[in-house]
Amino acid sequence: HYGITQFIEHTLTSFDYNYKNFTRERGATATQHEATIPITFYWNLFDDYLHFKLTEHLYGSYIDFSQTDEYRDKENYYLRHYHQIELSTDLSKKFRDGSFHSLDFGINLLIPDIERQSGFYTPIDENESLNCQVGDPCEFQRGEKIDSTLELQLSQYLYNKNGIEKFYHRVIQPIVVEDGKIIKLDEVDNEFKWSLTDNLSLYNSINYNYDFGKLTRSSSTLDLTIDNLSFDISHYFKEEIESDRLESITGKVSFQFSEKYNAFGHYSHDLESDSLRGWGFGYDMKKRCWNYRLSYKQEFIPISTATGTESRKDSMVYFLIELFPLGGFDYEYR
């Protein structure tokens, strides 16, 4: 990783490179090279009241396969380039009681430009792939699709006289654009967090679909902290066209019983089927330069069968260790 730097005036860039090695005893293995280079040109206009940014996003990936006697292609690459244009302004005001309010408004436009890809493999066994038929070329690598999109963004923050955030609110309204013309409004995303007191906060995030005519997703959390004990209860709802309705409620509790050690647990209930969704418990330890976490959980996953709907119970032990700034290791046993 090469951090954001200004190599000439009004220009910022960074560079990220990833090397990955995929290996196994049987079947194809591969090595992958990935590079991401965003180049941003920026100007502040009208006495810093208007900010303009133009970013050129460059991404490339190359995969080299081994042990591929049964595959048609040995090499695979993917290239993508798109433009991002941003216009924004931010206004702020300090009140007599010392509180501070900030209001930001922006327009974000994405324009896809170049997308090139090559490299397919053909499975010889129907168990090799779930996405293509035996004997047919199957696309192996694909980047996240970039469509022409115009976004209107609004965010605001309210801080008390001590500089502590008391209220946060964000609205994003995407607009579908095709051939340079505005087609329709996409799903609007509204999110806020309100610190009701020093110990109690409320969070909510919703999506509204204009074509569907209703909310398609809602996530709400009420969080309470008293001394070393914290508790939150969350409600989640999701309903999309041609998808099953999901609705659940989850409770989590955490207790800090020393400066370094913390115990936690959770319980989740599926409101749609009126059944247990999952539960778990564990503890973690945090020091200045390293930490670890050990937990156990059970999840109940509904499965459609010929006779109706059944559930599968998954029991998992999870272990995580992190060393700063070297990295970390995690292991999950089912």
Coordinates of C-alpha atoms in Angstrom, one line a residue:
H1 CA 0.0 0.0 0.0
Y2 CA 1.2 3.5 -0.9
G3 CA -0.7 6.1 1.1
I4 CA -2.5 9.1 -0.4
T5 CA 0.1 11.7 -1.5
Q6 CA 0.1 14.9 -3.5
F7 CA 2.7 14.6 -6.3
I8 CA 1.7 17.8 -8.0
E9 CA -0.6 20.7 -6.9
H10 CA -4.3 19.8 -6.8
T11 CA -3.6 16.1 -7.4
L12 CA -3.9 13.2 -5.0
T13 CA -3.1 9.5 -5.7
S14 CA -2.6 6.2 -3.8
F15 CA -1.6 2.7 -4.8
D16 CA -2.7 -0.7 -3.5
Y17 CA -1.2 -4.0 -4.5
N18 CA -2.4 -7.5 -3.4
Y19 CA -0.8 -10.9 -4.1
K20 CA -2.8 -14.0 -3.3
N21 CA -1.9 -17.6 -3.4
F22 CA -4.7 -20.2 -3.7
T23 CA -3.5 -23.8 -3.1
R24 CA -5.0 -27.2 -2.4
E25 CA -3.9 -30.9 -2.8
R26 CA -6.3 -31.7 -5.6
G27 CA -7.8 -29.4 -8.4
A28 CA -6.6 -26.2 -9.8
T29 CA -4.4 -23.8 -7.9
A30 CA -3.7 -20.2 -8.7
T31 CA -1.8 -17.0 -7.9
Q32 CA -3.5 -13.6 -8.3
H33 CA -2.1 -10.1 -8.6
E34 CA -4.4 -7.1 -8.0
A35 CA -3.7 -3.4 -8.3
T36 CA -5.9 -0.4 -7.6
I37 CA -4.8 3.2 -8.5
P38 CA -7.2 6.1 -7.9
I39 CA -6.0 9.5 -9.2
T40 CA -7.9 12.6 -7.9
F41 CA -7.8 16.1 -9.2
Y42 CA -9.4 18.7 -6.8
W43 CA -10.2 22.4 -6.6
N44 CA -11.8 24.5 -4.0
L45 CA -13.9 27.3 -5.5
F46 CA -15.8 30.4 -4.4
D47 CA -13.7 31.0 -1.3
D48 CA -13.9 27.3 -0.3
Y49 CA -17.7 27.2 -0.4
L50 CA -17.7 24.7 -3.3
H51 CA -15.4 21.6 -3.6
F52 CA -14.8 19.9 -6.9
K53 CA -13.2 16.5 -7.4
L54 CA -12.5 14.4 -10.4
T55 CA -11.2 10.8 -9.8
E56 CA -10.0 8.4 -12.3
H57 CA -10.3 4.8 -10.9
L58 CA -8.0 2.2 -12.3
Y59 CA -8.2 -1.5 -11.3
G60 CA -6.4 -4.6 -12.7
S61 CA -6.3 -8.2 -11.8
Y62 CA -4.3 -11.1 -13.3
I63 CA -4.6 -14.8 -12.3
D64 CA -2.2 -17.5 -13.3
F65 CA -3.5 -21.1 -12.9
S66 CA -1.6 -24.3 -12.2
Q67 CA -2.7 -27.9 -12.3
T68 CA -5.2 -27.0 -15.0
D69 CA -5.0 -30.0 -17.4
E70 CA -8.8 -30.2 -17.4
Y71 CA -9.3 -26.4 -18.0
R72 CA -9.4 -24.5 -21.2
D73 CA -7.5 -21.3 -20.2
K74 CA -4.4 -21.0 -18.0
E75 CA -4.5 -17.2 -17.7
N76 CA -7.2 -14.8 -16.6
Y77 CA -7.2 -11.0 -16.5
Y78 CA -9.7 -8.2 -15.7
L79 CA -9.3 -4.5 -16.3
R80 CA -11.6 -1.6 -15.3
H81 CA -11.5 2.2 -15.6
Y82 CA -14.3 4.6 -14.5
H83 CA -14.7 8.3 -13.7
Q84 CA -16.1 9.8 -10.6
I85 CA -17.1 13.5 -10.4
E86 CA -18.0 15.1 -7.1
L87 CA -19.4 18.5 -6.2
S88 CA -19.9 19.3 -2.5
T89 CA -20.3 22.1 0.0
D90 CA -20.2 22.2 3.8
L91 CA -21.7 24.8 6.1
S92 CA -21.2 25.1 9.8
K93 CA -22.5 27.2 12.7
K94 CA -21.5 27.5 16.3
F95 CA -24.3 28.4 18.8
R96 CA -24.2 30.5 21.9
D97 CA -24.3 27.5 24.2
G98 CA -21.2 26.1 22.6
S99 CA -22.9 23.4 20.5
F100 CA -21.8 23.1 16.8
H101 CA -23.8 22.1 13.7
S102 CA -22.4 21.0 10.4
L103 CA -24.4 20.5 7.2
D104 CA -22.8 18.9 4.1
F105 CA -24.5 18.5 0.7
G106 CA -23.0 16.8 -2.4
I107 CA -23.5 15.4 -5.9
N108 CA -21.6 12.3 -6.9
L109 CA -21.6 11.0 -10.6
L110 CA -20.1 7.7 -11.7
I111 CA -19.4 7.1 -15.4
P112 CA -18.0 3.7 -16.5
D113 CA -15.5 3.8 -19.3
I114 CA -13.3 0.7 -20.0
E115 CA -14.0 -2.9 -18.9
R116 CA -11.9 -5.7 -20.4
Q117 CA -11.8 -9.4 -19.3
S118 CA -10.5 -12.6 -20.6
G119 CA -10.2 -16.1 -19.2
F120 CA -12.7 -18.9 -18.7
Y121 CA -12.6 -22.4 -17.5
T122 CA -14.8 -25.4 -18.4
P123 CA -15.7 -27.8 -15.6
I124 CA -15.6 -31.5 -16.5
D125 CA -17.6 -32.5 -13.4
E126 CA -21.0 -31.1 -12.5
N127 CA -19.8 -30.8 -8.9
E128 CA -17.0 -28.4 -10.0
S129 CA -19.2 -25.4 -10.5
L130 CA -22.7 -24.4 -9.5
N131 CA -22.8 -21.5 -12.0
C132 CA -22.5 -23.1 -15.4
Q133 CA -23.2 -26.3 -17.2
V134 CA -20.7 -29.1 -17.8
G135 CA -18.8 -28.5 -21.1
D136 CA -19.8 -24.8 -21.3
P137 CA -17.3 -21.9 -20.7
C138 CA -17.8 -20.5 -17.2
E139 CA -16.7 -17.0 -16.3
F140 CA -14.2 -17.2 -13.5
Q141 CA -13.5 -13.6 -12.6
R142 CA -15.7 -10.5 -12.6
G143 CA -15.4 -7.2 -10.8
E144 CA -18.2 -5.3 -9.2
K145 CA -20.3 -3.9 -11.9
I146 CA -20.1 -0.1 -12.3
D147 CA -23.2 1.5 -13.7
S148 CA -23.8 5.2 -14.6
T149 CA -25.2 6.6 -11.4
L150 CA -26.0 10.0 -10.0
E151 CA -26.2 10.3 -6.2
L152 CA -27.5 13.2 -4.1
Q153 CA -26.0 13.2 -0.7
L154 CA -27.0 15.1 2.5
S155 CA -25.3 14.7 5.9
Q156 CA -25.4 16.7 9.1
Y157 CA -23.7 16.5 12.5
L158 CA -24.5 18.1 15.8
Y159 CA -21.9 18.3 18.6
N160 CA -22.2 19.6 22.2
K161 CA -19.9 22.2 23.7
N162 CA -17.4 19.4 24.7
G163 CA -17.1 18.3 21.0
I164 CA -19.0 15.1 21.6
E165 CA -21.3 14.0 18.7
K166 CA -25.0 14.1 19.7
F167 CA -26.7 13.6 16.4
Y168 CA -25.7 12.2 13.0
H169 CA -28.0 12.1 9.9
R170 CA -27.3 11.0 6.3
V171 CA -29.5 10.6 3.2
I172 CA -28.3 9.2 -0.1
Q173 CA -30.6 9.3 -3.1
P174 CA -29.2 7.4 -6.2
I175 CA -30.6 8.3 -9.6
V176 CA -30.4 5.8 -12.5
V177 CA -28.8 7.3 -15.6
E178 CA -28.8 5.6 -19.0
D179 CA -27.3 7.1 -22.2
G180 CA -26.9 10.5 -20.5
K181 CA -30.6 10.6 -19.5
I182 CA -32.2 10.4 -16.0
I183 CA -34.4 7.2 -16.0
K184 CA -35.8 6.9 -12.4
L185 CA -35.1 7.3 -8.7
D186 CA -33.3 4.3 -7.2
E187 CA -33.7 3.2 -3.5
V188 CA -33.2 6.0 -1.1
D189 CA -31.0 5.3 2.0
N190 CA -31.7 7.2 5.2
E191 CA -29.6 6.7 8.3
F192 CA -29.3 8.5 11.7
K193 CA -27.8 8.0 15.2
W194 CA -29.1 10.0 18.1
S195 CA -27.4 10.1 21.5
L196 CA -30.4 10.5 23.8
T197 CA -28.3 10.7 26.9
D198 CA -24.6 10.0 27.8
N199 CA -25.6 6.3 28.2
L200 CA -28.4 5.8 25.8
S201 CA -28.3 6.0 21.9
L202 CA -30.7 5.1 19.1
Y203 CA -29.6 4.1 15.6
N204 CA -31.8 3.5 12.5
S205 CA -31.2 2.9 8.9
I206 CA -33.9 2.4 6.2
N207 CA -34.2 1.8 2.5
Y208 CA -37.3 2.8 0.5
N209 CA -38.0 1.5 -3.0
Y210 CA -40.2 3.7 -5.2
D211 CA -41.1 0.9 -7.6
F212 CA -42.1 -1.4 -4.8
G213 CA -43.9 1.4 -2.9
K214 CA -42.7 0.4 0.5
L215 CA -39.7 0.0 2.8
T216 CA -37.4 -2.8 1.7
R217 CA -34.9 -2.8 4.6
S218 CA -34.9 -1.4 8.1
S219 CA -32.3 -1.8 10.9
S220 CA -32.8 -0.3 14.4
T221 CA -30.6 -0.5 17.5
L222 CA -31.1 0.8 21.0
D223 CA -27.9 0.8 22.9
L224 CA -27.5 1.3 26.7
T225 CA -24.2 1.5 28.7
I226 CA -24.0 1.7 32.4
D227 CA -20.5 1.6 33.9
N228 CA -18.9 -1.7 32.7
L229 CA -22.2 -3.2 31.4
S230 CA -23.5 -2.6 27.9
F231 CA -26.7 -3.9 26.4
D232 CA -28.3 -3.4 23.0
I233 CA -31.4 -4.7 21.3
S234 CA -31.8 -4.6 17.5
H235 CA -34.6 -5.2 15.1
Y236 CA -33.9 -6.1 11.4
F237 CA -36.3 -6.2 8.6
K238 CA -35.8 -7.0 4.9
E239 CA -38.3 -7.6 2.1
E240 CA -37.3 -7.4 -1.6
I241 CA -39.1 -8.4 -4.8
E242 CA -38.8 -12.1 -5.6
S243 CA -37.1 -12.7 -2.2
D244 CA -38.3 -14.1 1.1
R245 CA -39.2 -11.7 3.9
L246 CA -36.7 -11.6 6.8
E247 CA -37.4 -10.2 10.2
S248 CA -35.5 -10.8 13.4
I249 CA -34.8 -9.3 16.8
T250 CA -31.4 -9.6 18.5
G251 CA -30.2 -8.9 22.0
K252 CA -26.5 -8.5 23.0
V253 CA -24.9 -8.0 26.4
S254 CA -21.2 -7.2 27.2
F255 CA -19.5 -6.9 30.6
Q256 CA -16.0 -5.4 31.0
F257 CA -14.9 -7.2 34.2
S258 CA -11.3 -5.8 34.1
E259 CA -9.2 -3.3 32.1
K260 CA -8.2 -6.0 29.6
Y261 CA -11.0 -8.6 29.6
N262 CA -14.5 -8.5 28.3
A263 CA -17.3 -11.1 28.3
F264 CA -20.2 -11.0 25.8
G265 CA -23.2 -13.0 24.6
H266 CA -26.1 -12.7 22.2
Y267 CA -29.5 -14.2 21.4
S268 CA -31.4 -13.8 18.2
H269 CA -35.1 -14.7 17.4
D270 CA -36.6 -15.1 14.0
L271 CA -40.0 -13.2 14.0
E272 CA -41.1 -14.5 10.6
S273 CA -41.0 -18.1 11.6
D274 CA -41.3 -17.5 15.4
S275 CA -38.2 -19.6 16.1
L276 CA -34.7 -19.4 17.5
R277 CA -32.2 -18.0 15.0
G278 CA -29.0 -18.2 17.1
W279 CA -27.2 -17.6 20.3
G280 CA -23.6 -17.5 21.5
F281 CA -21.1 -16.3 24.1
G282 CA -17.4 -15.6 24.5
Y283 CA -14.7 -13.3 25.8
D284 CA -11.9 -11.2 24.5
M285 CA -8.7 -9.7 25.8
K286 CA -7.2 -6.4 24.5
K287 CA -3.8 -5.0 25.1
R288 CA -1.9 -2.2 23.5
C289 CA -0.1 -4.3 20.9
W290 CA -2.2 -7.5 20.7
N291 CA -5.6 -9.0 21.4
Y292 CA -7.5 -12.2 21.0
R293 CA -11.1 -13.4 21.0
L294 CA -12.6 -16.9 21.8
S295 CA -16.3 -17.5 21.2
Y296 CA -18.9 -20.3 20.8
K297 CA -22.2 -19.9 18.9
Q298 CA -25.0 -21.9 17.4
E299 CA -27.0 -20.8 14.3
F300 CA -30.3 -22.3 13.1
I301 CA -30.6 -22.1 9.3
P302 CA -34.0 -22.8 7.6
I303 CA -33.9 -25.2 4.7
S304 CA -36.6 -25.8 2.2
T305 CA -37.4 -29.5 1.7
A306 CA -40.0 -31.5 -0.3
T307 CA -42.1 -31.8 2.8
G308 CA -41.8 -28.2 3.9
T309 CA -39.3 -26.1 5.8
E310 CA -36.8 -27.6 8.3
S311 CA -33.8 -26.1 10.1
R312 CA -30.1 -27.0 10.3
K313 CA -28.1 -26.4 13.4
D314 CA -24.6 -25.2 13.0
S315 CA -22.3 -25.1 16.1
M316 CA -19.1 -23.1 15.8
V317 CA -16.0 -22.3 17.8
Y318 CA -14.2 -19.2 16.7
F319 CA -10.7 -18.0 17.7
L320 CA -9.0 -14.7 16.6
I321 CA -5.6 -13.3 17.5
E322 CA -4.3 -9.9 16.2
L323 CA -0.8 -8.6 16.5
F324 CA -0.3 -4.9 15.8
P325 CA 0.9 -3.8 13.3
L326 CA 1.8 -7.3 11.9
G327 CA -1.7 -8.6 11.3
G328 CA -3.9 -11.3 12.6
F329 CA -5.1 -15.0 12.4
D330 CA -8.5 -16.4 12.9
Y331 CA -9.9 -19.9 12.9
E332 CA -13.5 -21.2 12.8
Y333 CA -14.4 -24.8 13.6
R334 CA -17.8 -26.2 12.8

